[in-house]
CSV table of C-alpha atoms in Angstrom, one decimal:
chain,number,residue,atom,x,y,z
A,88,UNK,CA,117.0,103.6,136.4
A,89,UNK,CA,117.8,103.5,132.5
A,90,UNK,CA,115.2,100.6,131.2
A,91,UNK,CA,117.2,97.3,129.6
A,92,UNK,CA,116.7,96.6,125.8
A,93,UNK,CA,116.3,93.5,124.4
A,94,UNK,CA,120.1,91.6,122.9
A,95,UNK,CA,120.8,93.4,119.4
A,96,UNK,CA,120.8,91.3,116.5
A,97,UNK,CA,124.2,90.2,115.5
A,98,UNK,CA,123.0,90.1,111.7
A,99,UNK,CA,121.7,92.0,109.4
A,100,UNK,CA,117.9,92.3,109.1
A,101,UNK,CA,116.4,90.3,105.9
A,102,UNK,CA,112.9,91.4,105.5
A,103,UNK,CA,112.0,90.8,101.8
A,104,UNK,CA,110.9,93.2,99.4
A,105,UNK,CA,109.9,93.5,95.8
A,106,UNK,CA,114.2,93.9,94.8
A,107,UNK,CA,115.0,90.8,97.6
A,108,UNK,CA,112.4,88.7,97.4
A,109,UNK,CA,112.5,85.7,100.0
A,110,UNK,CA,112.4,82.3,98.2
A,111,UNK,CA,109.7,80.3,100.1
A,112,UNK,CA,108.1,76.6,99.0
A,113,UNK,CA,105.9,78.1,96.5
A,114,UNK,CA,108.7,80.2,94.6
A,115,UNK,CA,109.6,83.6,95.3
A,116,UNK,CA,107.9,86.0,98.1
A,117,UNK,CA,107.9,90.2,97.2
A,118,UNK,CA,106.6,92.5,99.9
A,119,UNK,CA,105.4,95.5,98.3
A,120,UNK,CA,105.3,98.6,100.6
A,121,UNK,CA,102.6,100.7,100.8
A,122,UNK,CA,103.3,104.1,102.6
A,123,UNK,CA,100.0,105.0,104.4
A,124,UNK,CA,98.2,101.9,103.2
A,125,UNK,CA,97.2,103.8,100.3
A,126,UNK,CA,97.0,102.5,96.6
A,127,UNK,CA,95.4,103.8,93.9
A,128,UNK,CA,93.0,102.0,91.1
A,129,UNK,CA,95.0,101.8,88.4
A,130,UNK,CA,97.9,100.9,90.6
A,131,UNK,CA,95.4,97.7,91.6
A,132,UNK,CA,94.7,96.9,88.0
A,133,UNK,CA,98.8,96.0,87.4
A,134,UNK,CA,98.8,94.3,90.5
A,135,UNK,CA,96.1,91.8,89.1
A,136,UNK,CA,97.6,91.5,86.1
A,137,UNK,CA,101.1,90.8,87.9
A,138,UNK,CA,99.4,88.7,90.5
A,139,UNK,CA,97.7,86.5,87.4
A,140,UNK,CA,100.7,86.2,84.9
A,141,UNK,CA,103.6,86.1,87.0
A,142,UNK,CA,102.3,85.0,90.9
A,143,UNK,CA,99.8,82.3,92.3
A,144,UNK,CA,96.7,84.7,91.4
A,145,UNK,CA,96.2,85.9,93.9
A,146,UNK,CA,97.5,89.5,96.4
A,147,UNK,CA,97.9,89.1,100.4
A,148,UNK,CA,97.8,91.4,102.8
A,149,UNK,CA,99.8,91.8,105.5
A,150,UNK,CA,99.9,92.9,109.3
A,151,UNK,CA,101.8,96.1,108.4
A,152,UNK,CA,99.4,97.4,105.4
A,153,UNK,CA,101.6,96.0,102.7
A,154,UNK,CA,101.3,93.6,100.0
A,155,UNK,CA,103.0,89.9,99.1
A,156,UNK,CA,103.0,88.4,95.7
A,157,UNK,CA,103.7,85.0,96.0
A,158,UNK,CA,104.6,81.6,93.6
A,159,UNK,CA,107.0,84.4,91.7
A,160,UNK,CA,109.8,83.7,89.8
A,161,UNK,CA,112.6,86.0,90.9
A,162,UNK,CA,114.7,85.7,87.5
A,163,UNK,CA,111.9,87.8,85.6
A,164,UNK,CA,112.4,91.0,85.1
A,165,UNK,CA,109.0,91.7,84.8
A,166,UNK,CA,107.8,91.8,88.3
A,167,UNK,CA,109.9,95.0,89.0
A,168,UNK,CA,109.8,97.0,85.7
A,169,UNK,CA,105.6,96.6,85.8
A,170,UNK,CA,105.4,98.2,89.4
A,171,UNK,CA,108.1,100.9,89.0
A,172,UNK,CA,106.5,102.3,86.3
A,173,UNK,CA,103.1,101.9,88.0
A,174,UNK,CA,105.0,104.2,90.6
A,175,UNK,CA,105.0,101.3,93.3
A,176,UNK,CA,108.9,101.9,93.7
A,177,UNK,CA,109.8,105.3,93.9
A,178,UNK,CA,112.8,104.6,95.6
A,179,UNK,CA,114.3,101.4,94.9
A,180,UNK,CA,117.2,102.1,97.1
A,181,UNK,CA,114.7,102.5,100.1
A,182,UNK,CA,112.5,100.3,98.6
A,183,UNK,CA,112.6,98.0,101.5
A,184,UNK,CA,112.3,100.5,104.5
A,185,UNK,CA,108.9,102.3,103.6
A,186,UNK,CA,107.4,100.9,106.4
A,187,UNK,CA,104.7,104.1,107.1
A,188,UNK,CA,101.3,103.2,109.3
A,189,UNK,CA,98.7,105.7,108.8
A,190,UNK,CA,95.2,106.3,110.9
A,191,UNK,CA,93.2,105.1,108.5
A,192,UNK,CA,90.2,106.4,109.2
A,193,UNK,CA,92.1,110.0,109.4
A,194,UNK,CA,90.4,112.7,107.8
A,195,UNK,CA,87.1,110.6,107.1
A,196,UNK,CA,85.7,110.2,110.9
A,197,UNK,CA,87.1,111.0,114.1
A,198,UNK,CA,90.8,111.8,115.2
A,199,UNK,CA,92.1,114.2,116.5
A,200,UNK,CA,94.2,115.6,113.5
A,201,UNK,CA,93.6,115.0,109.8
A,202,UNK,CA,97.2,112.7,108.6
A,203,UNK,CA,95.9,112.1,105.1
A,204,UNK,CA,99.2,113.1,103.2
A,205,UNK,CA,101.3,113.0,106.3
A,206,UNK,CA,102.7,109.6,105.3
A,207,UNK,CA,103.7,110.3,101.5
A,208,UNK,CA,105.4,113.2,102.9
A,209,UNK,CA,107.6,111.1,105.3
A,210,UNK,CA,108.1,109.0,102.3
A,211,UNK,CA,109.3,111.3,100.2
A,212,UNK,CA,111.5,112.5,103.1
A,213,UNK,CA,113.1,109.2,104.0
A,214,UNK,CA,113.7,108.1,100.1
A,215,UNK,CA,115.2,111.9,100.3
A,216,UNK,CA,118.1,110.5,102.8
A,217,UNK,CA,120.5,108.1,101.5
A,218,UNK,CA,121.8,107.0,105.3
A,219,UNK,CA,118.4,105.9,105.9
A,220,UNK,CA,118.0,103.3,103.2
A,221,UNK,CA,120.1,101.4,106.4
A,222,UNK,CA,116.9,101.2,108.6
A,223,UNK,CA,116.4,98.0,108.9
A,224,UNK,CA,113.4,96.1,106.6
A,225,UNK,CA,111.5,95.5,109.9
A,226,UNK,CA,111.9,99.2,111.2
A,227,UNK,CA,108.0,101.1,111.5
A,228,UNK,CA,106.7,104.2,111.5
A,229,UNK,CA,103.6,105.6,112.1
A,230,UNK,CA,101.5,108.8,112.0
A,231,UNK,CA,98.5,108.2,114.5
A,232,UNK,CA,95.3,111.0,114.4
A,233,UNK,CA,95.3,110.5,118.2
A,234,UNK,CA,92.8,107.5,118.2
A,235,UNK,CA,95.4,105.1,118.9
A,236,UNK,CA,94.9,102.6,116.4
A,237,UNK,CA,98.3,102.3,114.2
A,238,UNK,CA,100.2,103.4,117.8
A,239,UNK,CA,99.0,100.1,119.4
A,240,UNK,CA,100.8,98.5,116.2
A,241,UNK,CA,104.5,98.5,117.7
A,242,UNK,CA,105.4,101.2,115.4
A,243,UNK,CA,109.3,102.1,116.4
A,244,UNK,CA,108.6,106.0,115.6
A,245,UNK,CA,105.3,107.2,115.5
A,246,UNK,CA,103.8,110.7,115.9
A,247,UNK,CA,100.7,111.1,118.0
A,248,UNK,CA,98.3,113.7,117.5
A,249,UNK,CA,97.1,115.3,120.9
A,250,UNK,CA,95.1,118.0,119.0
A,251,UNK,CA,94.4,119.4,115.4
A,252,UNK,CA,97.7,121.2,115.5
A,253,UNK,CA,100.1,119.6,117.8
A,254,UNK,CA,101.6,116.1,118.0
A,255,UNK,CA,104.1,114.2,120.3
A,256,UNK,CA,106.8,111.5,119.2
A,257,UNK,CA,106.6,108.5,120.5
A,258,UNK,CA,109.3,105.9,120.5
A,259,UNK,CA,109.3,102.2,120.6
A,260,UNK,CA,105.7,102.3,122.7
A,261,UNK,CA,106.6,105.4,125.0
A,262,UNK,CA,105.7,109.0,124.8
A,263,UNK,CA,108.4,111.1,124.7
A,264,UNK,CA,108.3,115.0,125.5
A,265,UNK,CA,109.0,116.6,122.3
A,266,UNK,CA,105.7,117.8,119.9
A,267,UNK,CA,105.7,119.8,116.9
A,268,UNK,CA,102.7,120.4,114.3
A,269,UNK,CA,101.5,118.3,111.9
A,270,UNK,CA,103.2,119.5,108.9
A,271,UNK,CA,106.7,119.1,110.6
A,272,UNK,CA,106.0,115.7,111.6
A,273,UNK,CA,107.7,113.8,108.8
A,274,UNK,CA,110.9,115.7,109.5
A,275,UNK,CA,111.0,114.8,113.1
A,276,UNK,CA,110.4,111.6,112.7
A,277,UNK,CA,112.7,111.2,109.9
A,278,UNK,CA,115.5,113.0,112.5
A,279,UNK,CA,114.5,110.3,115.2
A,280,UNK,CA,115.5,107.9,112.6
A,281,UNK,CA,119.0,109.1,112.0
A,282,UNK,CA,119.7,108.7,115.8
A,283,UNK,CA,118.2,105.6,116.1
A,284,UNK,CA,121.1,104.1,113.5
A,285,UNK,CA,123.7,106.6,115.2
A,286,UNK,CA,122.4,104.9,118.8
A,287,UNK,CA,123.1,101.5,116.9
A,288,UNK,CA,126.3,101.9,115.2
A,289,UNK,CA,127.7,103.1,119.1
A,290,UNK,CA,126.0,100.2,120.7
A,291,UNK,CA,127.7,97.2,117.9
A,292,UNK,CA,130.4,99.3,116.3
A,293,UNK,CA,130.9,98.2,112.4
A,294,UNK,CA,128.0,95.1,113.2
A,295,UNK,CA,124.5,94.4,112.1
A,296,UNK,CA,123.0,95.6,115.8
A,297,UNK,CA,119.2,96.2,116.5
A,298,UNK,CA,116.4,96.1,113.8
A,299,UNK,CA,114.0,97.8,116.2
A,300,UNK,CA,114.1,101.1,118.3
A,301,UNK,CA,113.2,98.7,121.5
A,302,UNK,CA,116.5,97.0,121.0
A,303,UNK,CA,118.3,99.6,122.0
A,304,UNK,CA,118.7,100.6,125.6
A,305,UNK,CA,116.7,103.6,127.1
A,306,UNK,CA,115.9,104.5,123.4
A,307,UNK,CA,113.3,106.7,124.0
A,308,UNK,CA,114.8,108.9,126.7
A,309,UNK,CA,118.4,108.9,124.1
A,310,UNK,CA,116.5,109.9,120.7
A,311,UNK,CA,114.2,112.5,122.8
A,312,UNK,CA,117.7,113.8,124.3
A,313,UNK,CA,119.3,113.6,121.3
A,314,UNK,CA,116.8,115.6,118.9
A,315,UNK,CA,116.2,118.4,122.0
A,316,UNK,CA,120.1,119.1,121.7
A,317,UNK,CA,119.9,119.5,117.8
A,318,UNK,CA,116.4,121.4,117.9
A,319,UNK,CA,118.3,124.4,116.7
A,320,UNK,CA,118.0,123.0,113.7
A,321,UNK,CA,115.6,124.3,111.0
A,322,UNK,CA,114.2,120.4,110.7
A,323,UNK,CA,112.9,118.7,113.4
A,324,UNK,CA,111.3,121.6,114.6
A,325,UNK,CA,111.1,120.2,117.8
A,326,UNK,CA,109.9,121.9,121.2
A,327,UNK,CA,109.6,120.6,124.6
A,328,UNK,CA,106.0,120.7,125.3
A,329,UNK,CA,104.7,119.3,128.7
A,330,UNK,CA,102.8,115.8,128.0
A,331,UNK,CA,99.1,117.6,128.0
A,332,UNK,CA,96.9,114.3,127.1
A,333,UNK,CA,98.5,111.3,126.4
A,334,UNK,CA,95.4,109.1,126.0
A,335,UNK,CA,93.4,108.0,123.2
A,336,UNK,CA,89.7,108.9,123.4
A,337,UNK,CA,88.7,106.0,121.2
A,338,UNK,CA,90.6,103.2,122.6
A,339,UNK,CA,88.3,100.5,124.8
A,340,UNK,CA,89.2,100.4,128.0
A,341,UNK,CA,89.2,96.7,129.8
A,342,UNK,CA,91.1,93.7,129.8
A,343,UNK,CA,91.4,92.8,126.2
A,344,UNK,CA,91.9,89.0,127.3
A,345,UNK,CA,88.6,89.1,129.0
A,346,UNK,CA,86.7,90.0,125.9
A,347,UNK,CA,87.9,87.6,123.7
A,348,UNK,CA,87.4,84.7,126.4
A,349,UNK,CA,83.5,86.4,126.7
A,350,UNK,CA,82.7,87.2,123.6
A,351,UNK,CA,80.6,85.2,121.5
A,352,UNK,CA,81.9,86.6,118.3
A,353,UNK,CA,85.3,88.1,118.2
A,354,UNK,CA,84.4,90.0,114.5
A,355,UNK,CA,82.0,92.3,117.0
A,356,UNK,CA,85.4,93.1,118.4
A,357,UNK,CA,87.3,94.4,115.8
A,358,UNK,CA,86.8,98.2,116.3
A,359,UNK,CA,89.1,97.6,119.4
A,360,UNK,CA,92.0,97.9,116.9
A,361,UNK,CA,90.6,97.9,113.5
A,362,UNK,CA,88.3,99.5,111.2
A,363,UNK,CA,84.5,99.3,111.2
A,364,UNK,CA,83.1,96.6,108.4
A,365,UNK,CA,79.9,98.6,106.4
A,366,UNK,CA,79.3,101.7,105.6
A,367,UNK,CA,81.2,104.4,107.5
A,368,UNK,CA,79.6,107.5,108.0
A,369,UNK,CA,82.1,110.0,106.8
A,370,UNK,CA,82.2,113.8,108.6
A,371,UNK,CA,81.6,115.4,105.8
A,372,UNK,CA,77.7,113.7,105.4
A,373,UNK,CA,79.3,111.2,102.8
A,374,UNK,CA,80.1,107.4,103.2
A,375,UNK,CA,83.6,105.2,103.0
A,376,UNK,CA,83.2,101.6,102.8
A,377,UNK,CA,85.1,99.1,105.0
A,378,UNK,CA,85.6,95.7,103.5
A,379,UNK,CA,87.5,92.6,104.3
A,380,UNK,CA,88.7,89.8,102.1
A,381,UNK,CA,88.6,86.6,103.6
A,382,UNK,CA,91.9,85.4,105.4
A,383,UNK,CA,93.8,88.4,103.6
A,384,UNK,CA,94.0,87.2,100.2
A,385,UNK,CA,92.7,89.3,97.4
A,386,UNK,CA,91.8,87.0,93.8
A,387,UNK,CA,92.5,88.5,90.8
A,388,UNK,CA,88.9,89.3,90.0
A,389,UNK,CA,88.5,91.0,93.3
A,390,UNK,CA,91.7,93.1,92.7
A,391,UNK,CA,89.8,94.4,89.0
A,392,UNK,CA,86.4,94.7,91.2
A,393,UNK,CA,88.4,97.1,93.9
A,394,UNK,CA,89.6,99.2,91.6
A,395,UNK,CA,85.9,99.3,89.6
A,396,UNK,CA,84.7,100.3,93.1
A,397,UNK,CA,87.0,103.4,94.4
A,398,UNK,CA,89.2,105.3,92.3
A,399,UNK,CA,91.3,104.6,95.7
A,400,UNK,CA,91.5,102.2,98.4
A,401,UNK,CA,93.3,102.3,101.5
A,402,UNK,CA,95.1,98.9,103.0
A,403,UNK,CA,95.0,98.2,107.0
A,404,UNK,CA,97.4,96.9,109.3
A,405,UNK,CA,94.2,94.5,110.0
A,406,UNK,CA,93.7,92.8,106.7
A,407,UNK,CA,91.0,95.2,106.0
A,408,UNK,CA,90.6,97.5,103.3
A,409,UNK,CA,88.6,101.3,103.5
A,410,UNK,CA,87.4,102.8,100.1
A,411,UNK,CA,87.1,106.5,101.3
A,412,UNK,CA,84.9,107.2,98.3
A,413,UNK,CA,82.9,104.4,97.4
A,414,UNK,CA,80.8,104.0,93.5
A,415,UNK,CA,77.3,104.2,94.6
A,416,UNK,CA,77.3,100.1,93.6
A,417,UNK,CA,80.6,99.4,95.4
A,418,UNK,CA,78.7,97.6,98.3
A,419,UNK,CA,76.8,95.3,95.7
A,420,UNK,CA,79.8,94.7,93.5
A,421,UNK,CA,81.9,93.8,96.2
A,422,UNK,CA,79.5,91.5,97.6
A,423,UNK,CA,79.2,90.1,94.5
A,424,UNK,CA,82.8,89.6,94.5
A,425,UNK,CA,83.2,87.6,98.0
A,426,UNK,CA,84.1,90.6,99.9
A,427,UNK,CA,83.1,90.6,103.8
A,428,UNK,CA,81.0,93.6,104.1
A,429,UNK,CA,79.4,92.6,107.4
A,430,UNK,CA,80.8,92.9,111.2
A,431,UNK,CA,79.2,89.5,112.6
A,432,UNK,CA,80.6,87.5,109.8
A,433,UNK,CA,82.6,84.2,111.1
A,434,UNK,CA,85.4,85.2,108.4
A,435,UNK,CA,86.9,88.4,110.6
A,436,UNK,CA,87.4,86.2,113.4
A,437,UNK,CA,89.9,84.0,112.0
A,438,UNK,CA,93.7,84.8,110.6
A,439,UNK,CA,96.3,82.2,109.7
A,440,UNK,CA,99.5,82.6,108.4
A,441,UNK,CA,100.7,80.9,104.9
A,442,UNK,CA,101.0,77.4,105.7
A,443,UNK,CA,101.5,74.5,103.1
A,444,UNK,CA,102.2,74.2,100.5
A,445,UNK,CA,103.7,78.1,100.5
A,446,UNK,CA,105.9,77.1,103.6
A,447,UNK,CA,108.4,74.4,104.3
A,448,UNK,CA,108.0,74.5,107.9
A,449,UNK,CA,104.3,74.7,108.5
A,450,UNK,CA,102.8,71.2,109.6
A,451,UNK,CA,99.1,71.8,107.7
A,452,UNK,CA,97.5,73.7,105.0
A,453,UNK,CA,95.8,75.8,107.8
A,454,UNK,CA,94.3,77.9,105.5
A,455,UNK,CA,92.2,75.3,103.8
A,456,UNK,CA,91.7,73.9,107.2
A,457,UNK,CA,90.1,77.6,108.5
A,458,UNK,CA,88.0,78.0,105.1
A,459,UNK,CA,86.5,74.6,105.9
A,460,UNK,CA,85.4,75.5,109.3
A,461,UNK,CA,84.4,79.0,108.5
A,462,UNK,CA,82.1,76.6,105.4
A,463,UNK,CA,79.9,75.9,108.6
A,464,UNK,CA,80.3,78.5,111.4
A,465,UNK,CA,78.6,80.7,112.2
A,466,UNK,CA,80.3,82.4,115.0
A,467,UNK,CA,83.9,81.7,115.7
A,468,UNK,CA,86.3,83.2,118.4
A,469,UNK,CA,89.3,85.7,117.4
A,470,UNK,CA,92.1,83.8,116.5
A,471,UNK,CA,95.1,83.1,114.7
A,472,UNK,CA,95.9,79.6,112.9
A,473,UNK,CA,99.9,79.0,112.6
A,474,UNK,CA,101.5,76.2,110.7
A,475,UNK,CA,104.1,76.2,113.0
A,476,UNK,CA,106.0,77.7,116.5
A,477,UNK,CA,107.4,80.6,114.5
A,478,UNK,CA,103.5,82.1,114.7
A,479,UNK,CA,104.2,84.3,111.7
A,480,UNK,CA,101.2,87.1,111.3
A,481,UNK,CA,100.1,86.8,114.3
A,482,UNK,CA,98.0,90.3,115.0
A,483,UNK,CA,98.6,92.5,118.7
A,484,UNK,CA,95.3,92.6,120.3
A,485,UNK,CA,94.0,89.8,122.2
A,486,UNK,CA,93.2,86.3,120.5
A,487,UNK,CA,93.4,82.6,120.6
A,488,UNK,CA,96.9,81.3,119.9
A,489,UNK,CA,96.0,77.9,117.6
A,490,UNK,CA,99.2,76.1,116.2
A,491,UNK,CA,99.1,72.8,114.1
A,492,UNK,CA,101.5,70.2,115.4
A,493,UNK,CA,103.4,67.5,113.2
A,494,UNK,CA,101.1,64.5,113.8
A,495,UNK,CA,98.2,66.5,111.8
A,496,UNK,CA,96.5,68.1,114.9
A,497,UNK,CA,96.1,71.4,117.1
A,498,UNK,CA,97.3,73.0,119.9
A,499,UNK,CA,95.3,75.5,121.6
A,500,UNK,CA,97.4,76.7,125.1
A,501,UNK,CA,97.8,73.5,126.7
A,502,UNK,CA,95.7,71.2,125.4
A,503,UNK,CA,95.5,69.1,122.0
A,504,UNK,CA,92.9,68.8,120.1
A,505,UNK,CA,92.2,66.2,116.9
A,506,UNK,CA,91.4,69.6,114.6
A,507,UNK,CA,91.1,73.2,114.0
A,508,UNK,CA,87.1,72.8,114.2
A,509,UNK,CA,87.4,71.0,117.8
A,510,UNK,CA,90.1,73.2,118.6
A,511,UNK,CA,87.5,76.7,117.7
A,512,UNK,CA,84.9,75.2,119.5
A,513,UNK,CA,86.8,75.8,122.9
A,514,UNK,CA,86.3,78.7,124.8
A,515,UNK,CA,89.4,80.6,125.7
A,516,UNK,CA,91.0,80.3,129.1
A,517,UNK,CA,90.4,83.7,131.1
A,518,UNK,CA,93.0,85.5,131.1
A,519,UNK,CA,94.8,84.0,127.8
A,520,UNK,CA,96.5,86.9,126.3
A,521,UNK,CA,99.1,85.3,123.7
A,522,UNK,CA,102.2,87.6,122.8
């Protein structure tokens, strides 16, 4: 029986970017994209300087390995001209739809496939297609090694590796029959693309229609059918291949719920989806680094320090960041710098979203209310602190759903509590599992 889609949108997706910023409380919002997470130092150094002369001083990461400048001012020129010649907008007709996960790890430690350069090829081949500068902002790909980390993000298109020279496309969550080798996996994606907005223009002729593949009915089975009928063509590339091991090896196995609700410390958890903290042994005898900045944002000072500490660093859908090669004083400077470098520490627990005074909505300043807490904790549950019901940032894998409430206090499932430390303190109902 074909599988129902979620209603299409009836307008047109508005997901901001560095050319349409979004005006929030604190001025103007620009979401840089970062195409495999990947940015290099000297790209870091003009961030900091645009972060410290034209934003609030500060970079934020996001839950799709991007980057927000906020407290802009959308009238200056400035903003734009810096990062296009910094080569942060190759494409400023696609600029907004450069939404490209990468494993990060890929090509360090573990995997199944190296994707290091995968993702700047599918960049370059979606800037390469004018039609697709129609995706909408939210639309995601993703080139997984086969570890399963950036496929459990919700990417619409992502290709999975199932060895070190063969992949399978995977749509909206579900594994599709077509595989093709690594080097021809930005053009199938790419082709998935063009009849995911062919699938949308017939489902809402000359309307808006879905921003994601899962909005569309039965996509997976329709884009797989579609792209076996054009695999003639010299593209795609694509082969029906029976669906030899569609498991990731590295992936815990368990009710997710469960372990938040039993685990002392949910920054012990964080391999489940993310990176390690600490030194990463690299397979090639050498080390990367995996570091976190606290609640996402990056100062000034630490953007300079980065880029003194890698010639490149690599930005994960999990706030974190991964320095592939590492100074030999990168650890220290870093440190030095207010960088988490260590897997128990309270500050990995916790994420919030923007709150006051950057958004009109949000009830509380929740991120001065979760740095007060984490001032004194020292062991916090996984969770996510929201100014409001829109519960913006909130990450996939399992976690305490904590949302402040106009009268100044929390909510924490069904219970109210006088503040976010009282409302920490709880232990998590089995079984909670927020969206």
């Amino acid at each position: 029986m074909p599988t129902p889609a979620p209603a299409a949108r009836s307008r047109a997706d508005a997901c901001p970017g560095v050319l349409a910023p979004h005006d929030a409380a604190d001025g103007a919002l620009a979401r840089l994209r970062l195409p495999g997470g990947v940015v290099a130092a000297a790209q870091l150094r003009v961030l900091a300087a645009c972060a410290e002369e034209l934003g609030d001083g500060a970079v934020h990461l996001t839950s799709r390995g991007n980057l927000q400048l906020r407290g802009l001012n959308r009238e200056d020129p400035r903003l734009v001209s810096r990062l296009a010649a910094a080569g942060l907008i190759p494409a400023p007709s696609h600029e907004r739809v450069r939404n490209v996960l990468a494993s990060p790890l890929s090509g360090l430690t573990g995997g199944r496939a190296d994707v290091r350069g995968l993702a700047r090829a599918l960049d370059e081949a979606l800037c390469a297609r004018p039609a697709l500068a129609a995706l909408p902002g939210r639309f995601l790909f993703a080139l997984d090694d086969g570890r399963g980390d950036v496929a459990a993000e919700r990417p619409d298109l992502c290709w999975v590796a199932e060895a070190p020279d063969l992949g399978f496309l995977q749509v909206a969550g579900v594994p599709t029959a077509l595989s093709c080798v690594p080097a021809d996996a930005p053009a199938l994606l790419v082709a998935a693309a063009e009849v995911f907005l062919t699938l949308r223009e017939e489902e809402r002729p000359g309307c808006a229609g879905a921003w994601r593949a899962a909005e569309v009915p039965d996509a997976p089975a329709r884009i797989a059918a579609a792209l076996a009928r054009e695999s003639g063509d010299p593209a795609p590339r694509v082969a029906s291949s029976g669906t030899a091991s569609r498991e990731f090896p590295h992936r815990e196995s368990g009710d997710p719920a469960a372990r938040v609700a039993s685990s002392g410390s949910a920054s012990r958890e964080l391999c489940e989806s993310g990176v390690p903290i600490g030194p990463i042994p690299r397979d090639d005898g050498g080390e990367a680094l995996g570091v976190a900045p606290v609640l996402g944002e990056i100062s000034v000072a630490q953007l300079r320090g980065l880029a003194a500490a890698a010639p490149e660093t690599i930005v994960t859908p999990w706030r974190t960041l991964v320095l592939p090669d590492p100074a030999p004083d990168a650890r220290q400077r870093l440190r030095a710098h207010g960088f988490v470098l260590t897997a128990d520490a309270p500050a990995l627990a916790v994420s919030a979203c923007a709150g006051r005074p950057g958004c009109a909505k949000s009830h509380a300043d929740v991120r001065a209310d979760v740095r007060e807490v984490l001032g004194r904790a020292r062991e916090l549950p996984r969770a996510h602190v929201v100014g409001c019901e829109r519960r913006c940032g909130a990450p996939h894998e399992a976690h305490l759903d904590v949302v402040a409430l106009p009268d100044g206090t929390y909510r924490l499932g069904d219970r109210t509590v006088p503040d976010l430390s009282t409302a920490l303190s709880v232990p998590a109902p089995t079984g909670e599992h927020p969206a």
